[in-house]
mmCIF file of C-alpha atoms and ligand atoms in Angstrom:
data_model
loop_
_atom_site.group_PDB
_atom_site.id
_atom_site.type_symbol
_atom_site.label_atom_id
_atom_site.label_comp_id
_atom_site.label_asym_id
_atom_site.label_seq_id
_atom_site.Cartn_x
_atom_site.Cartn_y
_atom_site.Cartn_z
ATOM 1 C CA MET C 1 2.045 -4.943 -12.827
ATOM 2 C CA ARG C 2 -1.516 -3.600 -13.274
ATOM 3 C CA ARG C 3 -3.273 -0.413 -11.763
ATOM 4 C CA GLY C 4 -3.293 -0.760 -8.002
ATOM 5 C CA GLU C 5 -0.623 -3.420 -7.441
ATOM 6 C CA ALA C 6 2.423 -3.007 -5.449
ATOM 7 C CA ALA C 7 4.745 -0.076 -6.026
ATOM 8 C CA VAL C 8 8.346 -0.341 -7.477
ATOM 9 C CA ALA C 9 11.298 1.699 -6.212
ATOM 10 C CA GLY C 10 10.973 5.507 -6.499
ATOM 11 C CA VAL C 11 12.793 8.039 -8.611
ATOM 12 C CA ILE C 12 13.285 11.623 -7.471
ATOM 13 C CA LEU C 13 12.134 14.695 -9.474
ATOM 14 C CA GLU C 14 13.502 18.071 -8.386
ATOM 15 C CA HIS C 15 11.111 20.834 -8.189
ATOM 16 C CA SER C 16 13.299 22.758 -10.546
ATOM 17 C CA GLU C 17 12.819 20.219 -13.324
ATOM 18 C CA LEU C 18 8.973 20.102 -13.175
ATOM 19 C CA ASN C 19 8.412 22.662 -15.907
ATOM 20 C CA ARG C 20 10.973 20.750 -18.268
ATOM 21 C CA ILE C 21 9.165 17.404 -17.586
ATOM 22 C CA LEU C 22 5.697 18.985 -18.213
ATOM 23 C CA ALA C 23 6.722 20.595 -21.629
ATOM 24 C CA HIS C 24 8.174 17.043 -22.666
ATOM 25 C CA VAL C 25 5.154 15.170 -21.617
ATOM 26 C CA ALA C 26 2.955 17.879 -23.480
ATOM 27 C CA GLY C 27 5.200 17.386 -26.490
ATOM 28 C CA GLN C 28 3.990 13.652 -26.400
ATOM 29 C CA ALA C 29 0.633 13.536 -25.239
ATOM 30 C CA ARG C 30 -2.565 15.601 -24.565
ATOM 31 C CA LEU C 31 -1.677 16.915 -20.937
ATOM 32 C CA TRP C 32 -4.042 17.987 -18.248
ATOM 33 C CA VAL C 33 -2.469 19.595 -15.257
ATOM 34 C CA ALA C 34 -4.029 20.195 -11.757
ATOM 35 C CA THR C 35 -3.465 24.058 -11.255
ATOM 36 C CA GLY C 36 -4.878 27.242 -9.612
ATOM 37 C CA GLU C 37 -5.735 27.480 -5.952
ATOM 38 C CA GLY C 38 -8.917 27.695 -3.775
ATOM 39 C CA GLU C 39 -12.170 27.936 -5.765
ATOM 40 C CA GLU C 40 -10.232 28.323 -9.081
ATOM 41 C CA ALA C 41 -8.336 24.889 -8.564
ATOM 42 C CA ALA C 42 -9.016 22.629 -11.683
ATOM 43 C CA PHE C 43 -7.498 20.701 -14.243
ATOM 44 C CA LEU C 44 -6.711 22.672 -17.312
ATOM 45 C CA PRO C 45 -4.789 21.866 -20.526
ATOM 46 C CA TYR C 46 -0.935 22.154 -20.158
ATOM 47 C CA ARG C 47 0.441 25.683 -21.277
ATOM 48 C CA PRO C 48 3.955 26.763 -20.780
ATOM 49 C CA GLY C 49 4.745 27.643 -17.084
ATOM 50 C CA ILE C 50 1.464 26.560 -15.704
ATOM 51 C CA PRO C 51 1.856 26.414 -12.015
ATOM 52 C CA LEU C 52 1.338 22.802 -10.442
ATOM 53 C CA ARG C 53 -1.460 23.007 -7.636
ATOM 54 C CA ARG C 54 -0.074 22.223 -4.235
ATOM 55 C CA GLY C 55 -3.097 22.029 -2.126
ATOM 56 C CA PRO C 56 -4.695 21.655 0.576
ATOM 57 C CA GLY C 57 -6.896 18.729 -0.435
ATOM 58 C CA PRO C 58 -8.290 18.206 -3.897
ATOM 59 C CA THR C 59 -8.953 20.552 -6.741
ATOM 60 C CA ARG C 60 -12.263 22.182 -6.489
ATOM 61 C CA ARG C 61 -13.173 20.783 -9.869
ATOM 62 C CA THR C 62 -12.770 17.158 -10.532
ATOM 63 C CA ALA C 63 -10.729 15.043 -12.866
ATOM 64 C CA LYS C 64 -14.049 13.462 -13.780
ATOM 65 C CA GLU C 65 -14.612 16.335 -16.192
ATOM 66 C CA ILE C 66 -11.810 15.072 -18.547
ATOM 67 C CA PHE C 67 -13.205 11.796 -19.064
ATOM 68 C CA PHE C 68 -17.247 12.571 -18.820
ATOM 69 C CA PRO C 69 -17.485 16.113 -19.975
ATOM 70 C CA ARG C 70 -20.047 18.602 -18.653
ATOM 71 C CA THR C 71 -21.480 18.379 -22.439
ATOM 72 C CA GLU C 72 -20.682 16.372 -25.230
ATOM 73 C CA ALA C 73 -21.829 15.511 -28.738
ATOM 74 C CA LEU C 74 -22.711 11.686 -28.797
ATOM 75 C CA PHE C 75 -23.589 11.856 -32.615
ATOM 76 C CA THR C 76 -24.716 14.296 -35.234
ATOM 77 C CA PHE C 77 -27.460 13.457 -37.639
ATOM 78 C CA HIS C 78 -28.461 14.955 -41.049
ATOM 79 C CA GLU C 79 -30.696 13.798 -43.897
ATOM 80 C CA ALA C 80 -29.205 12.644 -47.237
ATOM 81 C CA ASP C 81 -31.140 11.498 -50.321
ATOM 82 C CA GLY C 82 -34.199 11.642 -48.161
ATOM 83 C CA LYS C 83 -32.957 9.253 -45.606
ATOM 84 C CA PRO C 84 -31.723 9.859 -42.006
ATOM 85 C CA ARG C 85 -27.928 9.570 -41.468
ATOM 86 C CA LEU C 86 -26.001 9.379 -38.089
ATOM 87 C CA GLU C 87 -22.433 10.214 -37.619
ATOM 88 C CA PRO C 88 -21.108 9.007 -34.338
ATOM 89 C CA ALA C 89 -18.853 11.307 -32.483
ATOM 90 C CA LYS C 90 -15.078 10.725 -33.173
ATOM 91 C CA VAL C 91 -13.490 8.753 -30.115
ATOM 92 C CA ASP C 92 -10.371 10.973 -29.014
ATOM 93 C CA ASP C 93 -7.305 8.818 -29.980
ATOM 94 C CA GLY C 94 -3.509 9.499 -29.016
ATOM 95 C CA PRO C 95 -2.028 9.550 -25.485
ATOM 96 C CA LEU C 96 -3.505 11.554 -22.638
ATOM 97 C CA VAL C 97 -1.722 12.280 -19.423
ATOM 98 C CA VAL C 98 -3.535 13.695 -16.236
ATOM 99 C CA PHE C 99 -0.939 15.175 -13.665
ATOM 100 C CA GLY C 100 -1.271 16.000 -10.343
ATOM 101 C CA LEU C 101 -4.775 14.423 -9.456
ATOM 102 C CA ARG C 102 -5.113 13.376 -5.871
ATOM 103 C CA PRO C 103 -5.583 9.823 -4.924
ATOM 104 C CA CYS C 104 -9.337 10.233 -4.133
ATOM 105 C CA ASP C 105 -9.935 11.634 -7.621
ATOM 106 C CA ALA C 106 -8.151 8.518 -9.321
ATOM 107 C CA ARG C 107 -10.188 6.173 -6.976
ATOM 108 C CA ALA C 108 -13.450 8.170 -8.198
ATOM 109 C CA LEU C 109 -12.654 7.227 -11.572
ATOM 110 C CA CYS C 110 -12.467 3.479 -10.740
ATOM 111 C CA LEU C 111 -15.955 3.996 -9.287
ATOM 112 C CA LEU C 112 -17.227 5.551 -12.465
ATOM 113 C CA ASP C 113 -15.587 2.672 -14.510
ATOM 114 C CA PRO C 114 -18.292 0.141 -13.876
ATOM 115 C CA VAL C 115 -21.001 2.466 -14.649
ATOM 116 C CA PHE C 116 -19.556 3.821 -18.100
ATOM 117 C CA GLU C 117 -17.722 0.240 -18.964
ATOM 118 C CA ASP C 118 -20.636 -1.940 -18.364
ATOM 119 C CA PRO C 119 -19.560 -5.054 -20.728
ATOM 120 C CA LEU C 120 -23.119 -4.947 -22.182
ATOM 121 C CA TRP C 121 -23.374 -1.257 -22.812
ATOM 122 C CA PRO C 122 -19.896 0.110 -23.012
ATOM 123 C CA ASP C 123 -19.509 3.833 -23.450
ATOM 124 C CA ARG C 124 -16.828 4.280 -26.029
ATOM 125 C CA LEU C 125 -16.258 7.922 -25.498
ATOM 126 C CA TYR C 126 -15.449 7.557 -21.735
ATOM 127 C CA GLY C 127 -13.878 4.216 -22.396
ATOM 128 C CA GLY C 128 -11.720 5.451 -25.171
ATOM 129 C CA ARG C 129 -10.371 8.137 -22.866
ATOM 130 C CA ARG C 130 -9.641 5.886 -19.962
ATOM 131 C CA ALA C 131 -7.988 3.308 -22.091
ATOM 132 C CA ARG C 132 -5.296 5.984 -23.276
ATOM 133 C CA ALA C 133 -4.825 7.773 -20.094
ATOM 134 C CA ILE C 134 -1.771 7.792 -17.905
ATOM 135 C CA LEU C 135 -2.746 9.223 -14.422
ATOM 136 C CA VAL C 136 0.023 10.885 -12.462
ATOM 137 C CA GLY C 137 -1.210 11.528 -8.988
ATOM 138 C CA MET C 138 0.154 13.695 -6.123
ATOM 139 C CA ALA C 139 -0.345 12.146 -2.644
ATOM 140 C CA CYS C 140 -1.968 14.688 -0.246
ATOM 141 C CA SER C 141 0.314 16.081 2.156
ATOM 142 C CA GLN C 142 -2.270 18.256 3.604
ATOM 143 C CA PRO C 143 -5.800 17.254 3.548
ATOM 144 C CA SER C 144 -8.571 20.010 3.432
ATOM 145 C CA ARG C 145 -10.625 20.552 6.693
ATOM 146 C CA ALA C 146 -13.449 18.699 4.816
ATOM 147 C CA CYS C 147 -11.604 15.448 3.822
ATOM 148 C CA PHE C 148 -12.511 12.083 5.178
ATOM 149 C CA CYS C 149 -11.050 9.633 2.528
ATOM 150 C CA THR C 150 -9.657 7.089 4.984
ATOM 151 C CA SER C 151 -13.354 6.616 6.350
ATOM 152 C CA VAL C 152 -14.484 5.400 2.996
ATOM 153 C CA GLY C 153 -11.542 3.026 2.045
ATOM 154 C CA GLY C 154 -9.174 5.763 0.665
ATOM 155 C CA ASP C 155 -5.823 6.993 1.852
ATOM 156 C CA PRO C 156 -3.787 10.404 1.183
ATOM 157 C CA ALA C 157 -1.428 8.315 -0.526
ATOM 158 C CA GLY C 158 -3.576 5.565 -2.132
ATOM 159 C CA GLU C 159 -2.439 4.138 -5.339
ATOM 160 C CA GLU C 160 -5.720 2.691 -6.735
ATOM 161 C CA GLY C 161 -6.214 4.047 -10.333
ATOM 162 C CA LEU C 162 -2.921 5.791 -10.740
ATOM 163 C CA ASP C 163 0.099 4.806 -12.880
ATOM 164 C CA VAL C 164 2.488 6.960 -11.129
ATOM 165 C CA ILE C 165 2.360 8.523 -7.681
ATOM 166 C CA LEU C 166 4.195 11.554 -6.544
ATOM 167 C CA VAL C 167 4.982 12.681 -3.080
ATOM 168 C CA ALA C 168 5.957 16.146 -2.358
ATOM 169 C CA LEU C 169 9.326 16.307 -0.120
ATOM 170 C CA ASP C 170 11.002 19.600 0.833
ATOM 171 C CA ASP C 171 12.591 20.384 -2.641
ATOM 172 C CA ALA C 172 11.964 17.127 -4.802
ATOM 173 C CA TYR C 173 9.021 14.933 -5.631
ATOM 174 C CA LEU C 174 9.489 11.133 -4.969
ATOM 175 C CA ALA C 175 7.763 9.668 -7.947
ATOM 176 C CA ARG C 176 6.748 5.803 -7.963
ATOM 177 C CA ALA C 177 5.182 3.676 -10.619
ATOM 178 C CA THR C 178 2.121 1.636 -9.696
ATOM 179 C CA THR C 179 1.591 0.171 -13.164
ATOM 180 C CA ASP C 180 3.710 -0.997 -16.012
ATOM 181 C CA ARG C 181 2.576 1.798 -17.985
ATOM 182 C CA GLY C 182 3.571 4.216 -15.360
ATOM 183 C CA ALA C 183 6.991 2.417 -15.184
ATOM 184 C CA GLU C 184 7.712 2.925 -18.757
ATOM 185 C CA TRP C 185 6.324 6.526 -18.724
ATOM 186 C CA LEU C 186 8.628 7.223 -15.903
ATOM 187 C CA GLU C 187 11.725 5.646 -17.630
ATOM 188 C CA GLY C 188 11.176 7.591 -20.589
ATOM 189 C CA LEU C 189 11.693 10.993 -18.384
ATOM 190 C CA GLY C 190 15.186 9.931 -17.131
ATOM 191 C CA PHE C 191 14.835 10.467 -13.375
ATOM 192 C CA SER C 192 17.423 9.634 -10.767
ATOM 193 C CA PRO C 193 16.975 6.675 -8.478
ATOM 194 C CA ALA C 194 15.561 7.862 -4.957
ATOM 195 C CA PRO C 195 17.811 7.194 -1.918
ATOM 196 C CA PRO C 196 16.158 5.310 0.868
ATOM 197 C CA GLU C 197 15.639 8.458 3.011
ATOM 198 C CA ALA C 198 13.438 9.782 0.471
ATOM 199 C CA GLU C 199 11.043 6.745 0.779
ATOM 200 C CA ALA C 200 11.133 7.217 4.588
ATOM 201 C CA ALA C 201 10.387 10.810 4.133
ATOM 202 C CA ALA C 202 7.342 10.094 1.800
ATOM 203 C CA ALA C 203 5.973 7.675 4.600
ATOM 204 C CA ARG C 204 6.093 10.471 6.978
ATOM 205 C CA VAL C 205 4.213 12.776 4.915
ATOM 206 C CA ALA C 206 1.299 10.266 4.303
ATOM 207 C CA GLU C 207 1.361 9.620 8.085
ATOM 208 C CA THR C 208 0.844 13.247 8.744
ATOM 209 C CA ALA C 209 -1.704 13.709 6.345
ATOM 210 C CA ARG C 210 -3.647 10.602 7.677
ATOM 211 C CA ARG C 211 -3.559 11.967 11.230
ATOM 212 C CA ALA C 212 -5.022 15.125 9.917
ATOM 213 C CA LEU C 213 -7.941 13.652 8.408
ATOM 214 C CA ALA C 214 -11.682 13.711 9.857
ATOM 215 C CA ALA C 215 -12.924 10.431 10.990
ATOM 216 C CA VAL C 216 -16.474 9.847 9.841
ATOM 217 C CA PRO C 217 -18.570 6.733 10.957
ATOM 218 C CA ALA C 218 -19.219 5.245 7.393
ATOM 219 C CA ASP C 219 -18.313 1.583 8.323
ATOM 220 C CA GLY C 220 -21.313 -0.691 8.048
ATOM 221 C CA LEU C 221 -23.398 2.115 6.820
ATOM 222 C CA LYS C 222 -24.581 0.201 3.864
ATOM 223 C CA GLU C 223 -26.220 -2.459 6.350
ATOM 224 C CA ARG C 224 -27.631 0.356 8.364
ATOM 225 C CA LEU C 225 -29.489 1.654 5.364
ATOM 226 C CA ASP C 226 -30.683 -1.563 4.165
ATOM 227 C CA GLY C 227 -34.610 -1.671 4.766
ATOM 228 C CA ARG C 228 -34.600 2.037 6.011
ATOM 229 C CA PHE C 229 -36.151 3.546 2.820
ATOM 230 C CA GLU C 230 -39.173 4.883 4.723
ATOM 231 C CA HIS C 231 -37.267 5.637 8.066
ATOM 232 C CA PRO C 232 -38.288 8.864 9.543
ATOM 233 C CA VAL C 233 -34.781 10.175 9.383
ATOM 234 C CA TRP C 234 -35.397 11.148 5.677
ATOM 235 C CA ASP C 235 -37.902 13.532 6.910
ATOM 236 C CA ARG C 236 -35.577 15.971 8.477
ATOM 237 C CA LEU C 237 -32.139 15.341 6.732
ATOM 238 C CA HIS C 238 -33.057 17.315 3.733
ATOM 239 C CA GLU C 239 -34.773 20.256 5.364
ATOM 240 C CA ARG C 240 -31.972 22.746 4.847
ATOM 241 C CA CYS C 241 -31.395 21.619 1.334
ATOM 242 C CA LEU C 242 -31.971 24.401 -1.578
ATOM 243 C CA GLY C 243 -31.740 21.622 -4.254
ATOM 244 C CA CYS C 244 -28.973 23.664 -5.990
ATOM 245 C CA ALA C 245 -27.054 20.415 -6.856
ATOM 246 C CA ALA C 246 -23.664 21.975 -6.401
ATOM 247 C CA CYS C 247 -22.807 18.999 -4.342
ATOM 248 C CA THR C 248 -23.474 16.642 -7.093
ATOM 249 C CA TYR C 249 -21.739 18.707 -9.953
ATOM 250 C CA LEU C 250 -18.548 18.804 -7.888
ATOM 251 C CA CYS C 251 -18.581 15.176 -6.779
ATOM 252 C CA PRO C 252 -16.282 13.063 -8.632
ATOM 253 C CA THR C 253 -18.423 10.054 -8.488
ATOM 254 C CA CYS C 254 -21.823 11.410 -9.318
ATOM 255 C CA HIS C 255 -22.790 10.699 -13.046
ATOM 256 C CA CYS C 256 -26.304 11.475 -13.706
ATOM 257 C CA PHE C 257 -26.847 12.992 -17.164
ATOM 258 C CA ASP C 258 -29.484 13.929 -19.535
ATOM 259 C CA ILE C 259 -29.894 13.594 -23.374
ATOM 260 C CA VAL C 260 -30.930 16.542 -25.541
ATOM 261 C CA ASP C 261 -31.154 16.927 -29.260
ATOM 262 C CA GLU C 262 -30.271 20.383 -30.835
ATOM 263 C CA GLY C 263 -30.759 21.604 -34.277
ATOM 264 C CA GLY C 264 -33.002 22.387 -36.975
ATOM 265 C CA PRO C 265 -35.135 20.443 -39.668
ATOM 266 C CA GLY C 266 -33.102 17.818 -41.387
ATOM 267 C CA GLU C 267 -29.857 18.174 -39.074
ATOM 268 C CA GLY C 268 -28.749 18.354 -35.550
ATOM 269 C CA VAL C 269 -26.634 17.008 -32.777
ATOM 270 C CA ARG C 270 -27.362 14.772 -29.855
ATOM 271 C CA LEU C 271 -25.813 15.614 -26.588
ATOM 272 C CA ARG C 272 -25.013 14.385 -23.229
ATOM 273 C CA ASN C 273 -25.373 17.016 -20.535
ATOM 274 C CA TRP C 274 -24.421 16.579 -16.768
ATOM 275 C CA ASP C 275 -27.606 16.488 -14.730
ATOM 276 C CA SER C 276 -28.432 15.986 -10.942
ATOM 277 C CA CYS C 277 -30.791 13.693 -8.850
ATOM 278 C CA MET C 278 -31.125 16.889 -6.824
ATOM 279 C CA PHE C 279 -33.111 18.583 -9.280
ATOM 280 C CA ALA C 280 -36.941 18.047 -9.401
ATOM 281 C CA LEU C 281 -37.091 17.922 -13.086
ATOM 282 C CA PHE C 282 -34.502 15.057 -13.193
ATOM 283 C CA THR C 283 -37.304 12.565 -12.524
ATOM 284 C CA LEU C 284 -40.415 14.373 -13.789
ATOM 285 C CA HIS C 285 -42.334 12.037 -16.014
ATOM 286 C CA ALA C 286 -43.945 13.359 -19.335
ATOM 287 C CA SER C 287 -47.327 12.350 -17.591
ATOM 288 C CA GLY C 288 -46.727 14.945 -15.045
ATOM 289 C CA HIS C 289 -45.902 12.498 -12.286
ATOM 290 C CA ASN C 290 -42.787 12.719 -10.374
ATOM 291 C CA PRO C 291 -41.562 9.946 -8.077
ATOM 292 C CA ARG C 292 -39.159 12.261 -6.121
ATOM 293 C CA MET C 293 -41.749 14.920 -5.494
ATOM 294 C CA THR C 294 -39.913 16.875 -2.706
ATOM 295 C CA GLY C 295 -36.444 17.384 -1.339
ATOM 296 C CA LYS C 296 -36.940 14.560 0.927
ATOM 297 C CA GLU C 297 -36.888 11.836 -1.865
ATOM 298 C CA ARG C 298 -34.185 13.612 -3.647
ATOM 299 C CA MET C 299 -31.833 13.739 -0.702
ATOM 300 C CA ARG C 300 -32.679 10.072 0.147
ATOM 301 C CA GLN C 301 -31.747 9.170 -3.399
ATOM 302 C CA ARG C 302 -28.496 10.706 -3.382
ATOM 303 C CA ILE C 303 -27.573 9.259 0.091
ATOM 304 C CA MET C 304 -28.852 5.904 -0.785
ATOM 305 C CA HIS C 305 -27.112 5.751 -4.201
ATOM 306 C CA LYS C 306 -23.740 6.554 -2.786
ATOM 307 C CA PHE C 307 -23.987 4.269 0.591
ATOM 308 C CA ASN C 308 -26.510 1.604 -0.159
ATOM 309 C CA TYR C 309 -27.444 0.939 -3.926
ATOM 310 C CA TYR C 310 -23.968 1.318 -5.354
ATOM 311 C CA PRO C 311 -22.344 -0.721 -2.703
ATOM 312 C CA GLU C 312 -25.156 -3.331 -3.142
ATOM 313 C CA ARG C 313 -23.745 -3.550 -6.813
ATOM 314 C CA GLN C 314 -20.147 -2.876 -6.399
ATOM 315 C CA GLY C 315 -19.249 -3.699 -2.844
ATOM 316 C CA ARG C 316 -18.060 -0.239 -1.759
ATOM 317 C CA PRO C 317 -19.640 3.363 -1.362
ATOM 318 C CA ALA C 318 -19.766 5.722 -4.284
ATOM 319 C CA CYS C 319 -18.102 8.473 -2.203
ATOM 320 C CA VAL C 320 -14.187 8.838 -1.955
ATOM 321 C CA GLY C 321 -14.455 11.302 1.012
ATOM 322 C CA CYS C 322 -12.939 14.303 -0.966
ATOM 323 C CA GLY C 323 -15.209 16.673 1.066
ATOM 324 C CA ARG C 324 -16.220 18.998 -1.902
ATOM 325 C CA CYS C 325 -19.938 18.597 -1.261
ATOM 326 C CA VAL C 326 -19.217 19.754 2.288
ATOM 327 C CA GLU C 327 -17.140 22.622 1.004
ATOM 328 C CA ILE C 328 -19.537 23.864 -1.635
ATOM 329 C CA CYS C 329 -22.931 23.440 0.190
ATOM 330 C CA PRO C 330 -24.325 27.004 0.542
ATOM 331 C CA VAL C 331 -26.531 25.865 3.484
ATOM 332 C CA ASN C 332 -23.534 23.793 5.399
ATOM 333 C CA LEU C 333 -25.408 20.585 4.927
ATOM 334 C CA ASP C 334 -22.433 18.764 5.898
ATOM 335 C CA LEU C 335 -22.193 14.920 4.531
ATOM 336 C CA ARG C 336 -20.036 14.018 7.374
ATOM 337 C CA GLN C 337 -22.926 14.966 9.856
ATOM 338 C CA VAL C 338 -25.355 13.239 7.642
ATOM 339 C CA ILE C 339 -23.441 10.194 7.911
ATOM 340 C CA ALA C 340 -23.160 10.542 11.639
ATOM 341 C CA GLU C 341 -26.783 10.939 12.066
ATOM 342 C CA LEU C 342 -27.323 7.756 9.811
ATOM 343 C CA GLU C 343 -25.193 6.037 12.508
ATOM 344 C CA GLY C 344 -27.809 6.197 15.109
ATOM 345 C CA VAL C 345 -30.922 5.076 12.652
ATOM 346 C CA GLU C 346 -32.649 2.134 13.918
ATOM 347 C CA ALA C 347 -35.360 0.176 12.365
HETATM 348 S S1 SF4 T 401 -20.266 12.799 -1.766
HETATM 349 FE FE1 SF4 T 401 -19.019 14.424 -1.371
HETATM 350 S S2 SF4 T 401 -17.163 13.589 -0.166
HETATM 351 FE FE2 SF4 T 401 -18.173 11.911 -1.117
HETATM 352 S S3 SF4 T 401 -17.012 11.876 -3.153
HETATM 353 FE FE3 SF4 T 401 -18.896 13.087 -3.589
HETATM 354 S S4 SF4 T 401 -18.220 15.238 -3.324
HETATM 355 FE FE4 SF4 T 401 -16.670 13.846 -2.309
HETATM 356 S S1 SF4 T 402 -25.079 21.770 -2.262
HETATM 357 FE FE1 SF4 T 402 -26.354 21.727 -0.155
HETATM 358 S S2 SF4 T 402 -28.136 22.821 -0.692
HETATM 359 FE FE2 SF4 T 402 -27.197 22.422 -2.772
HETATM 360 S S3 SF4 T 402 -28.226 20.505 -3.287
HETATM 361 FE FE3 SF4 T 402 -26.416 19.858 -2.221
HETATM 362 S S4 SF4 T 402 -27.156 19.480 -0.281
HETATM 363 FE FE4 SF4 T 402 -28.568 20.693 -1.049
#
């Protein structure tokens, strides 16, 4: 069984057992847990008694940060015997478990994989973390008001990218392995097999969540955007945008970065830092020319990349409908409305 293949029969994890299980896992692996509520919700390293986040929707900060940190050293450099020396950053080793991520966040990592794991230029830091991670997801029982995952190919109980999926029932979780690695991990924890009524209850939870989701007309958006680079719709879509880039920093699929060197004569470090296509400086050339001079070009880039260029290469949009960009935007520039406006775009 590989990631995303059919699930095996579930097991039951009592709510009261959760702390014991997390402590056990933390003894064997580096463990990140979805915790906190509202704007504080994020993935944090395990500590005893850490409360597991319940919802609604996804965490404010994404699981992307674990695999593609906001800032990280690529290598250090120094001079020895009059010659420059490079010391590559150490690739993390040892098992890693991410606990409690939503299906949209796991799917977002699958969308980042082709970017960082291109066979010609594999990113050993990202790839090293991905290869050793077990992702234990938590199905969405209550989407946020901004979620629209089913409109872009996702599902509140989707399994893509996960090794194990948990569904919160009244007093327990139904846990189901979706990969061999997940099955092995679950076996090691010694849960009891789930009764048939637990599977039925989990299916009801997922169906209730699906019904609560917003529907966004994203079907066929890639084709509608083909050849619309110069369309007048771009003249108005960006008008309210402040260019703050909050939408892209919180997006689980955005992956722009910048490279900087820090240090002094004879030694230093090369860092990779998150950046954003919504900043004017991102595309400013040393010559002074900027191919994305105004907010119009930058907004067009963000939308076209997610819904036209990425689908052209990978066959699906670079958006998982998590709604974070909708919730964070200080001027209520709602991606769902942008998509709806683009529905009416004609040549
Ligand atoms: S574009 Fe918005 S809704 Fe889509 S994945 Fe990014 S943050 Fe989520
Ligand atoms: S969060 Fe809103 S205002 Fe800020 S860059 Fe994104 S769309 Fe523009």
